[in-house]
Coordinates of C-alpha atoms in Angstrom, one line a residue:
Chain A
M1 CA 101.1 38.0 45.4
N2 CA 97.7 39.6 44.8
Y3 CA 97.9 40.9 48.4
I4 CA 101.1 42.9 47.6
W5 CA 99.5 44.3 44.4
H6 CA 96.4 45.2 46.4
I7 CA 98.5 47.2 48.9
L8 CA 100.3 48.9 46.1
V9 CA 97.0 49.9 44.4
M10 CA 95.9 51.4 47.7
I11 CA 99.2 53.3 48.1
S12 CA 98.8 54.7 44.5
I13 CA 95.3 55.9 45.4
Y14 CA 96.3 57.4 48.7
A15 CA 99.5 59.0 47.2
V16 CA 97.4 61.2 44.9
L17 CA 94.8 61.9 47.6
A18 CA 97.5 63.0 50.1
A19 CA 99.4 64.9 47.4
S20 CA 96.3 66.8 46.4
L21 CA 95.6 67.7 50.0
N22 CA 99.2 68.8 50.3
L23 CA 98.7 71.3 47.6
V24 CA 96.0 72.9 49.7
A25 CA 97.3 72.3 53.2
G26 CA 101.1 72.0 52.7
Y27 CA 101.8 74.5 50.0
T28 CA 99.0 77.0 50.5
G29 CA 98.7 76.6 54.3
L30 CA 95.0 76.0 54.3
L31 CA 94.2 73.3 56.8
S32 CA 91.2 71.7 55.2
L33 CA 89.2 68.9 56.8
C34 CA 87.0 68.0 53.9
H35 CA 89.3 66.2 51.6
A36 CA 87.4 62.9 51.9
A37 CA 84.3 64.8 50.7
F38 CA 86.0 65.7 47.4
Y39 CA 87.4 62.1 47.2
G40 CA 83.8 60.9 47.7
I41 CA 82.3 63.4 45.2
G42 CA 84.8 62.2 42.7
A43 CA 84.1 58.5 43.3
Y44 CA 80.3 59.0 43.1
A45 CA 80.4 61.3 40.1
T46 CA 82.6 58.9 38.2
T47 CA 80.3 56.0 39.2
L48 CA 77.1 57.7 38.3
L49 CA 78.4 59.0 35.0
M50 CA 79.5 55.5 34.1
M51 CA 76.3 53.8 35.2
Q52 CA 73.6 56.3 34.5
M53 CA 75.1 58.0 31.4
G54 CA 76.9 55.0 30.1
L55 CA 80.2 56.8 29.8
G56 CA 83.6 55.0 29.8
F57 CA 85.9 55.2 32.8
F58 CA 88.1 58.0 31.4
P59 CA 85.4 60.3 30.1
A60 CA 83.6 59.9 33.4
M61 CA 86.7 60.7 35.4
A62 CA 87.5 63.6 33.1
L63 CA 84.1 65.1 33.9
A64 CA 84.2 64.3 37.6
V65 CA 87.4 66.4 38.1
P66 CA 86.0 69.8 37.0
L67 CA 82.7 68.9 38.6
T68 CA 84.4 68.3 42.0
A69 CA 86.5 71.5 41.6
L70 CA 83.3 73.4 40.9
L71 CA 81.5 72.0 43.9
S72 CA 84.5 72.9 46.1
L73 CA 83.8 76.5 45.4
L74 CA 80.6 76.1 47.4
I75 CA 82.7 75.9 50.5
A76 CA 85.8 77.8 49.3
I77 CA 84.1 81.1 48.5
P78 CA 82.3 81.6 51.8
S79 CA 84.8 80.0 54.1
L80 CA 88.1 81.4 52.8
R81 CA 87.1 84.7 54.2
L82 CA 87.4 83.1 57.6
R83 CA 90.7 83.0 59.4
G84 CA 92.6 80.0 60.7
D85 CA 90.5 78.0 63.1
Y86 CA 87.2 79.1 61.7
F87 CA 88.2 78.0 58.2
V88 CA 89.1 74.5 59.6
L89 CA 85.7 74.3 61.3
A90 CA 83.9 75.4 58.1
T91 CA 85.6 72.7 56.1
L92 CA 84.8 70.1 58.8
G93 CA 81.1 71.2 58.5
F94 CA 81.3 70.7 54.7
Q95 CA 82.7 67.3 55.1
I96 CA 79.8 66.3 57.4
I97 CA 77.2 67.8 55.0
V98 CA 78.6 65.9 52.0
F99 CA 78.6 62.7 54.0
S100 CA 75.0 63.2 55.1
L101 CA 74.0 63.9 51.5
L102 CA 75.7 60.8 50.2
Y103 CA 74.0 58.9 53.0
N104 CA 70.5 60.3 52.6
C105 CA 70.0 61.2 48.9
V106 CA 68.9 57.6 48.4
R107 CA 67.4 58.1 45.0
L108 CA 70.8 59.3 43.6
T109 CA 73.3 57.5 45.7
R110 CA 71.3 54.6 47.1
G111 CA 72.5 55.9 50.5
P112 CA 73.7 53.3 53.0
Y113 CA 73.2 50.5 50.5
G114 CA 76.0 51.8 48.3
I115 CA 76.4 51.3 44.6
P116 CA 77.5 47.8 43.5
G117 CA 78.4 46.5 40.1
I118 CA 80.5 49.4 38.9
P119 CA 81.8 48.5 35.5
I120 CA 85.3 47.3 35.1
P121 CA 87.4 50.1 33.6
S122 CA 89.1 49.3 30.3
L123 CA 92.1 50.7 28.6
F124 CA 92.3 50.5 24.7
G125 CA 89.6 47.9 24.9
V126 CA 91.5 45.7 27.3
P127 CA 89.5 45.2 30.6
V128 CA 91.5 45.9 33.7
D129 CA 90.2 42.8 35.4
T130 CA 93.0 41.5 37.7
V131 CA 94.6 43.0 40.7
F132 CA 97.9 43.1 38.9
K133 CA 96.5 44.8 35.9
Y134 CA 94.8 47.3 38.1
F135 CA 98.1 48.0 39.9
L136 CA 99.6 48.9 36.5
F137 CA 96.5 50.9 35.6
S138 CA 96.3 52.9 38.9
T139 CA 100.0 53.5 39.0
T140 CA 99.9 55.0 35.5
I141 CA 97.0 57.3 36.4
S142 CA 98.6 58.4 39.7
T143 CA 101.9 59.0 38.0
G144 CA 100.1 61.3 35.6
A145 CA 98.3 63.1 38.4
L146 CA 101.4 63.5 40.4
A147 CA 103.3 64.8 37.3
I148 CA 100.6 67.5 37.0
L149 CA 101.0 68.4 40.6
W150 CA 104.8 68.5 40.3
L151 CA 104.6 70.9 37.4
L152 CA 102.1 73.0 39.3
I153 CA 104.4 73.2 42.3
R154 CA 107.5 74.1 40.3
S155 CA 105.6 76.7 38.3
P156 CA 105.3 80.4 39.2
F157 CA 101.9 79.5 40.6
G158 CA 103.5 77.1 43.0
R159 CA 105.8 79.9 44.2
L160 CA 102.8 82.1 44.6
L161 CA 101.1 79.5 46.8
R162 CA 104.1 79.3 49.1
A163 CA 104.3 83.1 49.3
V164 CA 100.7 83.3 50.4
R165 CA 101.3 80.6 52.9
D166 CA 104.4 82.3 54.3
D167 CA 102.9 85.8 54.6
E168 CA 99.5 86.8 53.3
V169 CA 100.0 90.5 54.0
A170 CA 103.3 90.7 52.3
A171 CA 101.9 88.8 49.3
A172 CA 99.0 91.3 49.1
A173 CA 101.4 94.2 49.4
L174 CA 103.3 92.7 46.4
G175 CA 100.1 92.8 44.4
K176 CA 98.9 89.3 44.8
N177 CA 95.2 88.7 45.0
V178 CA 95.3 86.4 48.1
P179 CA 91.7 85.3 48.2
A180 CA 91.7 84.4 44.5
V181 CA 95.0 82.4 44.9
K182 CA 93.6 80.5 47.8
T183 CA 90.4 79.7 46.1
M184 CA 92.2 78.5 43.0
A185 CA 94.5 76.3 45.1
F186 CA 91.5 74.9 47.0
A187 CA 89.6 74.1 43.8
L188 CA 92.7 72.5 42.1
G189 CA 93.3 70.3 45.2
A190 CA 89.6 69.3 45.2
G191 CA 89.6 68.5 41.5
L192 CA 92.7 66.4 41.8
A193 CA 91.1 64.5 44.7
A194 CA 88.4 63.3 42.3
I195 CA 91.0 61.3 40.4
P196 CA 91.8 58.9 43.3
G197 CA 88.0 58.8 43.8
A198 CA 87.5 57.4 40.3
M199 CA 90.5 55.0 40.8
F200 CA 88.9 53.8 44.0
A201 CA 85.5 53.3 42.5
G202 CA 86.9 51.4 39.5
Y203 CA 89.0 49.2 41.8
M204 CA 86.5 48.3 44.4
R205 CA 83.6 48.2 42.0
Y206 CA 81.4 49.1 44.9
I207 CA 81.1 52.3 46.8
D208 CA 79.2 53.4 49.8
P209 CA 79.4 56.6 52.0
T210 CA 81.4 55.0 54.8
S211 CA 84.6 55.3 52.6
F212 CA 84.3 59.1 52.7
T213 CA 83.9 60.0 56.4
V214 CA 85.7 62.5 58.6
G215 CA 87.9 59.6 59.7
E216 CA 89.0 59.2 56.1
T217 CA 89.9 62.9 56.0
I218 CA 92.0 62.6 59.1
F219 CA 93.7 59.6 57.6
I220 CA 94.6 61.6 54.4
L221 CA 95.8 64.5 56.5
S222 CA 97.9 62.2 58.7
A223 CA 99.6 60.9 55.5
V224 CA 100.4 64.5 54.6
V225 CA 101.6 65.5 58.0
I226 CA 103.6 62.4 58.7
G227 CA 105.2 62.4 55.3
G228 CA 105.9 66.1 55.5
A229 CA 103.6 68.9 54.5
G230 CA 104.9 71.2 51.8
S231 CA 107.3 68.7 50.3
F232 CA 106.5 66.9 47.1
W233 CA 107.7 63.5 48.2
G234 CA 106.4 63.8 51.7
P235 CA 102.7 62.8 51.1
L236 CA 103.9 59.9 48.9
V237 CA 106.1 58.5 51.7
G238 CA 103.4 59.3 54.2
S239 CA 100.7 57.4 52.4
A240 CA 103.0 54.4 51.7
F241 CA 103.9 54.4 55.4
L242 CA 100.3 54.7 56.6
V243 CA 98.9 52.1 54.2
A244 CA 101.7 49.6 54.7
L245 CA 102.1 50.0 58.5
P246 CA 98.9 48.1 59.5
E247 CA 99.8 45.4 57.1
A248 CA 103.3 45.1 58.6
L249 CA 101.9 44.9 62.1
R250 CA 99.7 42.0 60.8
L251 CA 102.8 40.0 60.2
I252 CA 103.8 40.2 63.9
Q253 CA 102.5 37.1 65.6
I254 CA 100.1 38.3 68.3
P255 CA 97.4 36.1 69.9
D256 CA 94.1 36.6 68.0
A257 CA 92.2 37.8 71.1
V258 CA 94.3 41.0 71.5
A259 CA 95.7 41.3 68.0
A260 CA 93.3 43.9 66.6
N261 CA 93.5 46.2 69.7
L262 CA 97.3 45.8 70.0
R263 CA 97.7 46.7 66.4
Q264 CA 95.7 49.9 66.9
V265 CA 97.7 50.8 70.0
T266 CA 101.0 50.2 68.2
Y267 CA 99.8 52.2 65.3
G268 CA 98.8 55.2 67.5
L269 CA 102.0 55.0 69.5
L270 CA 104.2 55.0 66.4
L271 CA 102.4 58.2 65.1
V272 CA 102.9 59.9 68.5
V273 CA 106.6 59.0 68.6
L274 CA 107.1 60.1 65.0
M275 CA 105.5 63.5 65.6
R276 CA 107.7 63.9 68.7
I277 CA 111.0 63.2 66.9
R278 CA 110.1 64.7 63.5
P279 CA 107.3 67.4 63.9
R280 CA 107.7 68.4 60.2
G281 CA 107.2 64.9 59.0
I282 CA 109.6 62.4 57.4
M283 CA 110.4 64.7 54.4
G284 CA 109.3 67.8 56.2
E285 CA 109.3 71.3 54.9
Y286 CA 106.5 73.1 56.7
E287 CA 105.1 72.9 60.2
F288 CA 101.5 73.8 60.9
K289 CA 101.2 76.7 63.4
Chain B
M1 CA 130.4 109.3 58.4
N2 CA 130.1 106.6 61.1
L3 CA 130.7 103.8 58.6
E4 CA 134.4 103.6 59.3
R5 CA 133.7 103.1 63.0
D6 CA 131.0 100.6 62.4
R7 CA 133.0 98.6 60.0
G8 CA 135.3 97.7 62.8
R9 CA 132.5 95.9 64.6
G10 CA 133.4 92.5 63.3
P11 CA 132.8 90.2 60.4
R12 CA 129.0 89.9 60.9
V13 CA 128.3 93.5 60.6
A14 CA 130.7 93.9 57.7
R15 CA 128.9 91.2 55.9
E16 CA 125.6 92.9 56.4
F17 CA 127.1 96.1 55.0
S18 CA 128.4 94.4 51.9
V19 CA 124.9 93.1 51.1
L20 CA 123.4 96.5 51.7
R21 CA 125.9 98.3 49.5
R22 CA 125.3 95.8 46.7
L23 CA 121.6 96.4 47.2
R24 CA 122.0 99.9 45.9
E25 CA 124.4 99.0 43.1
A26 CA 122.0 96.3 41.8
V27 CA 118.7 98.1 42.2
G28 CA 120.0 101.4 41.2
A29 CA 120.6 100.1 37.7
G30 CA 116.9 99.4 37.2
P31 CA 114.8 101.3 34.7
G32 CA 113.1 103.4 37.4
G33 CA 113.1 107.1 37.4
P34 CA 110.4 109.7 37.5
G35 CA 109.1 108.8 34.0
A36 CA 108.1 105.3 35.1
T37 CA 106.1 106.4 38.1
G38 CA 103.2 108.1 36.2
A39 CA 103.1 111.0 38.6
Q40 CA 102.9 114.6 37.3
A41 CA 104.9 117.5 38.6
G42 CA 102.9 119.8 40.8
R43 CA 100.5 117.2 41.8
P44 CA 100.9 115.2 45.0
A45 CA 101.9 111.6 44.3
L46 CA 100.0 110.5 47.4
A47 CA 97.2 112.4 49.2
V48 CA 95.4 111.3 52.3
Q49 CA 92.3 113.3 53.0
G50 CA 90.5 113.2 56.3
V51 CA 91.1 109.6 56.9
S52 CA 89.8 107.9 60.1
A53 CA 90.3 104.3 60.8
G54 CA 90.6 101.8 63.7
Y55 CA 90.3 98.3 64.9
G56 CA 86.8 97.4 65.9
K57 CA 85.4 100.1 68.0
R58 CA 88.8 101.6 68.9
E59 CA 89.5 104.5 66.6
V60 CA 93.2 105.0 66.0
L61 CA 93.2 107.6 63.2
R62 CA 91.0 110.6 63.6
G63 CA 90.8 112.6 60.4
V64 CA 94.4 112.5 59.1
S65 CA 95.2 114.6 56.0
L66 CA 98.7 114.8 54.5
E67 CA 100.3 114.9 51.1
V68 CA 103.5 113.5 49.6
L69 CA 104.7 115.4 46.6
Q70 CA 106.5 113.7 43.7
G71 CA 110.0 112.6 44.7
E72 CA 109.5 113.8 48.3
I73 CA 110.5 111.8 51.4
V74 CA 108.0 112.5 54.2
A75 CA 108.8 111.1 57.7
V76 CA 106.0 110.3 60.0
I77 CA 107.1 110.2 63.7
G78 CA 105.2 110.1 66.9
P79 CA 104.9 108.2 70.2
N80 CA 103.8 104.6 70.3
G81 CA 100.1 104.2 69.6
A82 CA 99.8 107.5 67.7
G83 CA 98.6 105.6 64.6
K84 CA 101.7 105.7 62.5
S85 CA 101.6 102.1 61.3
T86 CA 97.8 102.2 61.1
L87 CA 98.1 105.1 58.7
L88 CA 100.3 103.1 56.4
K89 CA 98.0 100.1 56.6
V90 CA 95.1 102.3 55.5
V91 CA 97.1 103.8 52.6
A92 CA 98.2 100.3 51.5
G93 CA 94.6 99.0 51.6
L94 CA 95.1 96.5 54.4
L95 CA 92.8 98.3 56.7
P96 CA 89.6 100.0 55.5
A97 CA 89.2 103.7 56.2
S98 CA 85.9 104.5 58.1
Q99 CA 86.1 108.0 56.6
G100 CA 88.2 109.9 54.2
H101 CA 90.0 109.2 50.9
V102 CA 93.3 108.1 49.6
F103 CA 94.5 109.5 46.3
L104 CA 97.4 108.0 44.3
C105 CA 98.6 110.4 41.6
G106 CA 95.2 112.1 41.6
D107 CA 93.2 108.9 41.4
D108 CA 90.9 107.9 44.3
V109 CA 92.1 104.4 45.4
T110 CA 90.1 104.3 48.6
S111 CA 87.9 101.5 47.4
L112 CA 90.6 99.3 45.9
P113 CA 91.8 96.2 47.8
A114 CA 95.5 95.9 48.7
H115 CA 96.7 94.0 45.7
R116 CA 95.0 96.4 43.3
R117 CA 96.7 99.3 45.0
A118 CA 100.0 97.5 44.5
H119 CA 99.2 97.3 40.8
A120 CA 98.4 101.0 40.9
G121 CA 101.8 101.8 42.2
I122 CA 101.8 101.6 46.0
G123 CA 104.8 99.7 47.4
Y124 CA 104.3 98.8 51.0
M125 CA 107.2 97.6 53.1
I126 CA 105.7 95.9 56.1
Q127 CA 107.1 96.7 59.6
G128 CA 110.6 95.3 59.8
G129 CA 110.4 94.2 56.2
A130 CA 108.6 90.9 55.8
V131 CA 110.1 88.2 53.6
F132 CA 108.7 84.8 52.6
P133 CA 110.8 82.4 54.7
S134 CA 110.5 79.4 52.4
L135 CA 111.2 81.3 49.1
T136 CA 114.7 81.9 47.8
P137 CA 115.9 85.5 47.3
D138 CA 115.6 84.9 43.5
D139 CA 111.9 83.8 44.0
H140 CA 111.2 87.1 45.9
L141 CA 112.5 89.2 43.0
R142 CA 110.7 87.3 40.4
L143 CA 107.4 87.5 42.4
A144 CA 107.8 91.2 42.8
S145 CA 108.8 92.0 39.2
L146 CA 105.6 90.4 38.0
V147 CA 103.8 93.4 39.5
A148 CA 106.0 95.8 37.6
R149 CA 105.4 93.9 34.4
R150 CA 101.7 94.0 35.1
R151 CA 101.8 97.7 35.4
G152 CA 103.4 97.7 31.9
I153 CA 106.5 99.6 33.1
G154 CA 108.9 96.6 32.8
G155 CA 110.2 94.4 35.5
T156 CA 113.5 95.3 37.2
G157 CA 114.1 91.6 37.8
Q158 CA 117.1 91.4 35.6
P159 CA 119.4 94.0 37.2
L160 CA 118.4 92.7 40.6
V161 CA 119.9 89.3 40.0
P162 CA 123.5 90.4 40.9
F163 CA 122.1 91.6 44.2
S164 CA 120.6 88.2 45.1
A165 CA 123.9 86.7 44.1
T166 CA 125.5 88.4 47.1
F167 CA 123.4 86.4 49.5
P168 CA 125.3 83.4 51.0
S169 CA 122.4 81.1 50.0
R170 CA 120.9 82.5 46.9
H171 CA 119.0 79.3 46.2
G172 CA 118.3 78.6 49.9
P173 CA 115.2 79.8 51.8
A174 CA 115.1 83.4 52.9
G175 CA 114.2 82.3 56.4
L176 CA 117.9 81.4 56.8
L177 CA 119.2 84.9 56.1
S178 CA 120.3 87.2 58.8
G179 CA 118.1 90.1 60.0
G180 CA 119.9 92.7 57.9
Q181 CA 119.9 90.6 54.8
R182 CA 116.3 89.8 55.2
Q183 CA 115.3 93.5 55.5
A184 CA 117.6 94.3 52.5
L185 CA 115.8 91.6 50.5
A186 CA 112.4 93.1 51.5
V187 CA 113.6 96.5 50.2
A188 CA 114.8 94.9 47.0
S189 CA 111.5 93.1 46.5
I190 CA 109.4 96.2 46.9
L191 CA 111.7 98.2 44.6
A192 CA 111.6 95.4 42.0
S193 CA 107.9 95.9 41.9
N194 CA 108.7 99.5 40.7
P195 CA 106.3 101.5 42.8
A196 CA 105.4 105.1 42.4
V197 CA 104.9 105.6 46.1
L198 CA 106.9 103.8 48.7
L199 CA 105.5 103.2 52.2
C200 CA 108.1 102.3 54.8
D201 CA 107.1 101.0 58.2
E202 CA 110.2 101.1 60.3
P203 CA 112.3 99.2 57.7
S204 CA 115.1 98.9 60.1
A205 CA 113.2 97.6 63.1
G206 CA 115.2 95.1 65.2
L207 CA 118.5 95.8 63.6
A208 CA 121.8 96.8 65.3
P209 CA 122.1 100.6 65.2
G210 CA 124.9 100.7 62.7
V211 CA 123.2 98.3 60.3
A212 CA 119.9 100.1 60.7
R213 CA 121.4 103.5 59.8
E214 CA 123.1 102.0 56.7
L215 CA 119.8 100.4 55.6
M216 CA 118.0 103.6 56.1
E217 CA 120.6 105.6 54.1
Q218 CA 120.4 103.2 51.3
I219 CA 116.6 103.4 51.1
A220 CA 116.8 107.1 51.0
L221 CA 119.5 107.1 48.3
L222 CA 117.6 104.6 46.2
S223 CA 114.4 106.6 46.5
R224 CA 116.2 109.8 45.5
E225 CA 117.7 108.1 42.5
R226 CA 114.4 106.9 41.3
A227 CA 112.5 110.0 42.3
L228 CA 110.2 107.9 44.5
S229 CA 107.7 109.5 46.7
V230 CA 108.1 108.0 50.2
L231 CA 105.9 108.0 53.3
W232 CA 108.2 106.8 56.0
V233 CA 107.1 105.8 59.5
E234 CA 110.0 105.6 61.9
Q235 CA 110.9 105.2 65.6
R236 CA 114.6 106.1 65.0
V237 CA 113.8 109.8 64.9
G238 CA 117.4 110.9 65.0
D239 CA 118.2 108.8 61.9
V240 CA 115.2 109.5 59.8
L241 CA 114.8 113.2 60.2
P242 CA 118.1 114.1 58.4
L243 CA 117.0 111.9 55.5
A244 CA 113.5 113.4 55.0
D245 CA 112.3 116.5 53.1
R246 CA 109.4 117.0 55.5
A247 CA 108.3 115.5 58.7
V248 CA 104.9 115.1 60.3
L249 CA 104.3 114.5 64.0
L250 CA 101.4 112.2 64.6
R251 CA 99.8 112.3 68.1
D252 CA 96.6 110.6 69.2
G253 CA 95.6 109.8 65.6
R254 CA 96.0 113.4 64.3
P255 CA 98.9 115.3 62.7
A256 CA 100.0 117.5 65.6
A257 CA 102.9 119.3 63.9
E258 CA 104.6 119.5 60.5
T259 CA 107.9 120.9 59.3
S260 CA 109.7 121.4 56.0
S261 CA 113.1 121.4 57.7
P262 CA 113.0 118.2 59.7
R263 CA 116.5 118.7 61.1
E264 CA 115.2 121.5 63.3
W265 CA 113.2 118.9 65.2
L266 CA 116.3 117.3 66.3
G267 CA 116.7 120.2 68.8
D268 CA 116.0 119.6 72.4
G269 CA 112.6 121.2 72.5
V270 CA 110.8 119.0 70.0
L271 CA 112.3 115.8 71.3
A272 CA 111.0 116.7 74.7
E273 CA 107.6 117.4 73.2
L274 CA 107.7 113.9 71.7
T275 CA 108.6 112.3 75.0
F276 CA 106.0 114.3 76.7
G277 CA 103.4 113.1 74.2
G278 CA 104.5 109.5 74.9
A279 CA 104.2 110.0 78.7
T280 CA 100.6 111.3 78.6
R281 CA 99.5 108.2 76.8
G282 CA 101.0 106.3 79.7

C-alpha cells in the first residue's frame, strides 16, 4: 500500500511543479528551461532554513517562496529582453549555473554529499512520519498551491498573461507593460516552484543536486506539454501520466535482463506517439511555435 | 451606396455586415467625444517632426514631418516600402526614432515606451487588426477598457457589451471568429481604450472588398462621432481618400505630396504618379 501512497506523493509534488511551469510556459508563452533550478533553490532554501536557522517546515517554506521568486529575477531581468530561442538558451544557462553552484558550494550545500537528516515536518504538533500521512500532508499543500494558481489564472492578471502570449505587440498597443508582465509571471512561477521543492525535501529527508538537473527540467516540461500547456488541468494530468507510466510499465512481465532498457524504449515511444496524435497535449489549449 | 449590391452576396457577407453595423451602434454610445480626448482646439493632436527611423542599418523614414489636427482624418498613402507602416510604428512607440520627435497634444512622447503612449492616448490598430486568439471578445473589451480607466476618462466597457453579444461565440476564443469579425473586434478594442489619436494600419487588410469598405466607413463614422484624430495608412486608396480630410503621399520615406482635398487625387494623374513611384522602386 505504501507504494501507492508514495506514487501519489510524487504526483502531488510534480503536479505543482508542472502547474507552476505552466503559468510561465503555457499561459505566458515563455519557454523556460530552468524550472528544476527553482525547484532546487526551494528545496535547499527550505532545508537550510530548517536545519541552520531552526525554523519549522512551514515558516521555512514561506520564506523559501519569496526568496526563490527574488532569485528568479536574476535571470528574468536580463534574459526577458531576449527573443524566443535566445531566452530559452539563457534559461538553460541559468539552470546549469544553479546546478553547478549547488554542486560546488560545498560549505553551504555539502555539494555532491547532499544534506541528510532533514527534520520530519509536523502539522499542529503531529509529526508527518508515515508515507500515508505524508500523502495527506502533501496533497493538502499542493491543493492549496493549485488553488492559488487557479485564482491567478482566472483573474484579470491571467487574462493579461494570455494576451501577452498571443500577441505582444497588440498587448503593448493596448497599454500593457509587456516586459513587466512577463517578469512578474516568471517570478510567480519560480516562487510557486519552491513549494514542491519544500515538499520534496520534507518527504525524502535527504537532498542532493542530482534531483535538480537539466533532465529534471525536461521532465517537468514534458509533463506540461504532454498534459496540455495553457490548460489548468493539463499539467496535473501530464504529471500523473509521467509519474505513473514507468510504474505501470514495471507491472508488465519482462525478463530482467532487458526490462530496464525496454521500459525506457516503451516510455519514449509512447511520448512520440502521443505528440503525433495530440500535439497540444491531452488537455491541450496552446501549441508552442 | 454599394451596400445594397453587396448585401446580395450571400449569408456570410451579410453576417459580417450585421456585426459591423452593431459595432457602431454599440461603440457610438460610449462616453467619448472631444472633451474626453484632452486635446485643445487649434493645436495639433499629433505632430511628427523630422522623424527618421529604420530597421538596423536600413533607413526607412527620412525626416518625416506631419500633423494631425483635432478631429481630423489624415490618410497616408504611398507605394509598398515607402515607410507607411514604419511611420505608425514609430508614432506608437514600437520602433525607436533615430531622429526627430513625436508630440501628442503638445507633449513630447518620443521617449515613452509603447504602453505608456497608449496610456497617454495613442490607440494603435496593428496591420489588419490583431486580436488575441485565445481570449474571448468580452476579454478583449475588458482588457482595453482598463487603459481608459487608467487614463481617468472612464472605460467604455459597458456600452460595448451589446456589441460582443453579436458575435456567434461571445465566450469562445476570438481565434474562431471570421476575418471581418476579428477586425471589427480589433476596432472595438482600440475604441474601448478611448484614445485621443487613432493610428490605423490598413484596418481592412485581407478582407473582401465589400466588407473592407464597410469596415472603413464604420471606422470613419466612429472617429467623426467621437472627434478622434486619425492617422490612417491605407493601400485601398480609392476607399480611403473619400473618407479623409487630408492626405499625405509618402515616397521613399519622405512626404512627397500633400492635399486638403483628397478626392482630387482620385483623378488619373495622381494615381499614375503613385503607380510610377511603385515602379521605380522595382
